[in-house]
PDB file of C-alpha atoms in Angstrom:
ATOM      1  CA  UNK A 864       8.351  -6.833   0.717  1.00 62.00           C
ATOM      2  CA  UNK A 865      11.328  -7.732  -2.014  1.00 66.00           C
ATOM      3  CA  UNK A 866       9.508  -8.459  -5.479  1.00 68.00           C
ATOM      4  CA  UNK A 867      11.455 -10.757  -7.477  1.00 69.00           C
ATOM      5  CA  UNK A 868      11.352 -10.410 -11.373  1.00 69.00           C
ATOM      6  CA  UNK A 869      12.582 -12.691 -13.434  1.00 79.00           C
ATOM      7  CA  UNK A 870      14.373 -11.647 -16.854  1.00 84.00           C
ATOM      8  CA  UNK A 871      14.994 -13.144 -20.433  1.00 79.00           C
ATOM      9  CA  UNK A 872      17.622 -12.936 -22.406  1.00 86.00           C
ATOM     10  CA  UNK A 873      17.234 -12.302 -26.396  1.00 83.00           C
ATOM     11  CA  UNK A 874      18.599 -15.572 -27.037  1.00 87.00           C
ATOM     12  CA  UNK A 875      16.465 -17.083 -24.905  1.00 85.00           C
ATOM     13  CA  UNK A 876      13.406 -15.656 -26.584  1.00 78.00           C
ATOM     14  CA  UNK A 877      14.297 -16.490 -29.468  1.00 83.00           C
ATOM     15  CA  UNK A 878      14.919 -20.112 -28.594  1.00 87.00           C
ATOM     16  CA  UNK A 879      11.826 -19.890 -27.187  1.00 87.00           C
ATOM     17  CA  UNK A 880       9.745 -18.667 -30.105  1.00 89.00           C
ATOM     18  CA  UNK A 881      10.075 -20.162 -33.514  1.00 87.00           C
ATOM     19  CA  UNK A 882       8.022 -17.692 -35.366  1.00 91.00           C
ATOM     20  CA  UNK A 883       6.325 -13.744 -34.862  1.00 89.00           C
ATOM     21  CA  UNK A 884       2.981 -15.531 -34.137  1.00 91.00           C
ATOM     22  CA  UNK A 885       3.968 -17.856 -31.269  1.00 92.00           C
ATOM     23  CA  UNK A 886       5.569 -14.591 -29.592  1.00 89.00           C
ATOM     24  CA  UNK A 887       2.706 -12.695 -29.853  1.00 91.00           C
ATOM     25  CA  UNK A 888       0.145 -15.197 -28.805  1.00 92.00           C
ATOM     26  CA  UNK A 889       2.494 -15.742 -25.490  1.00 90.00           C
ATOM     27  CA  UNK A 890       2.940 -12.431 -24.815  1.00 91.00           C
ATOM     28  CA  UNK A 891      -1.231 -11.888 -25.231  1.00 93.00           C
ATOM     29  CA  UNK A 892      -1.721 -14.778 -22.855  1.00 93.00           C
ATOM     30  CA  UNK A 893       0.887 -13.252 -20.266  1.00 92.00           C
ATOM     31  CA  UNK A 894      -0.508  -9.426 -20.623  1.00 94.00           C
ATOM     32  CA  UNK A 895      -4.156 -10.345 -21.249  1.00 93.00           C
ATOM     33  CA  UNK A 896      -5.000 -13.632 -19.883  1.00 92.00           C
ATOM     34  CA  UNK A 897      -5.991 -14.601 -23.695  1.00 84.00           C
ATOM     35  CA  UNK A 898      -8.863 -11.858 -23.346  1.00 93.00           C
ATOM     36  CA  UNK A 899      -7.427  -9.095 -25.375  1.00 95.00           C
ATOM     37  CA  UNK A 900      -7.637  -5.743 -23.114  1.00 94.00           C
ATOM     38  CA  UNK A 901      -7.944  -2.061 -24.806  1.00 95.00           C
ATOM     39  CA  UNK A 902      -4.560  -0.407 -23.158  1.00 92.00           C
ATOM     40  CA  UNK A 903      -6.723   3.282 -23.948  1.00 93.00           C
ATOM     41  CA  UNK A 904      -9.432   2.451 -22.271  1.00 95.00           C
ATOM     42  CA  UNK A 905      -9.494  -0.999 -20.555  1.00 93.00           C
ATOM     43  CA  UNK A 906     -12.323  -2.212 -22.479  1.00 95.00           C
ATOM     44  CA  UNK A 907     -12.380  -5.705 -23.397  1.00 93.00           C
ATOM     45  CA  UNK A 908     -16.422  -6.234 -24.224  1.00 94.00           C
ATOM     46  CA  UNK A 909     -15.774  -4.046 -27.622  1.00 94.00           C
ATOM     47  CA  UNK A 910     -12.526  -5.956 -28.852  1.00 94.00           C
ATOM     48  CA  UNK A 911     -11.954  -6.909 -32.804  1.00 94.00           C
ATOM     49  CA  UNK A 912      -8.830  -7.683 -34.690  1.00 92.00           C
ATOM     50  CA  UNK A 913      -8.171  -4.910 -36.813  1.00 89.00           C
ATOM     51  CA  UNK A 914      -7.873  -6.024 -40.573  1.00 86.00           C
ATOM     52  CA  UNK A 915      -5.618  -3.043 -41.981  1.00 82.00           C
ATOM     53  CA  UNK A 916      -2.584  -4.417 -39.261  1.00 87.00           C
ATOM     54  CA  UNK A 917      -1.047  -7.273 -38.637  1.00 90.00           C
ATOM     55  CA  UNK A 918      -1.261  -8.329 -34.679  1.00 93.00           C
ATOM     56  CA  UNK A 919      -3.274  -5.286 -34.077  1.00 95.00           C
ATOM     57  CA  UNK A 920      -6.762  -4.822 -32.435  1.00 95.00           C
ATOM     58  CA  UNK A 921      -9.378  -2.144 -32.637  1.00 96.00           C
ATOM     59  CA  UNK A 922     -11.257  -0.930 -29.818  1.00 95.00           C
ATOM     60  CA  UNK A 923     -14.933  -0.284 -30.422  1.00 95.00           C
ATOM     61  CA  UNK A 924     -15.189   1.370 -27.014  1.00 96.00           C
ATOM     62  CA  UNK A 925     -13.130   4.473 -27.822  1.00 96.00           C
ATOM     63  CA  UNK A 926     -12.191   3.521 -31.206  1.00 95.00           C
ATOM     64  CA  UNK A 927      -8.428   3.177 -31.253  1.00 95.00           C
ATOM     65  CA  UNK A 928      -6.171   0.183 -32.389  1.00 94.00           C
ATOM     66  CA  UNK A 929      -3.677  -0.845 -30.161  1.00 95.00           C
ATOM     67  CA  UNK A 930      -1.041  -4.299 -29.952  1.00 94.00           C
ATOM     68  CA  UNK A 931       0.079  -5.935 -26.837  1.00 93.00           C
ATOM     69  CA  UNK A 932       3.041  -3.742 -26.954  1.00 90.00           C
ATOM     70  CA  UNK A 933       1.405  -1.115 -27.058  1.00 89.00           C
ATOM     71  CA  UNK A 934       2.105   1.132 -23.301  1.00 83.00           C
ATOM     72  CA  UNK A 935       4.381  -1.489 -22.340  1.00 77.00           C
TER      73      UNK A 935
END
């Protein structure tokens, strides 16, 4: 079976996404479902946002931080 993927542009993201925060937040909700998921460990029980980096969460699971870029 043929998978189709479909592809953005860097214009278009950036038409699409006024600021940092509205990127991240639709990139969570497309990776993650809006349940932020450890990409170490695949815990998402033990989840925090980290306060020493921006758009960054800490895993209290296996205690790493990781981003929604992060393995991507």
């Amino acid at each position: 079976m043929k998978r189709i993927t479909k592809t953005m542009s860097v214009v278009q993201v950036l038409e699409m996404f006024a600021t940092e925060e509205q990127a991240v937040a639709w990139f969570e909700g497309l990776r993650w479902g809006g349940r932020p998921t450890c990409t170490h460990c695949g815990c998402s029980e033990r989840v925090s946002v980290a306060r020493s980096k921006k758009h960054t969460y800490w895993c209290g699971a296996c205690r790493h931080h990781f981003t929604v870029k992060t393995g991507s």
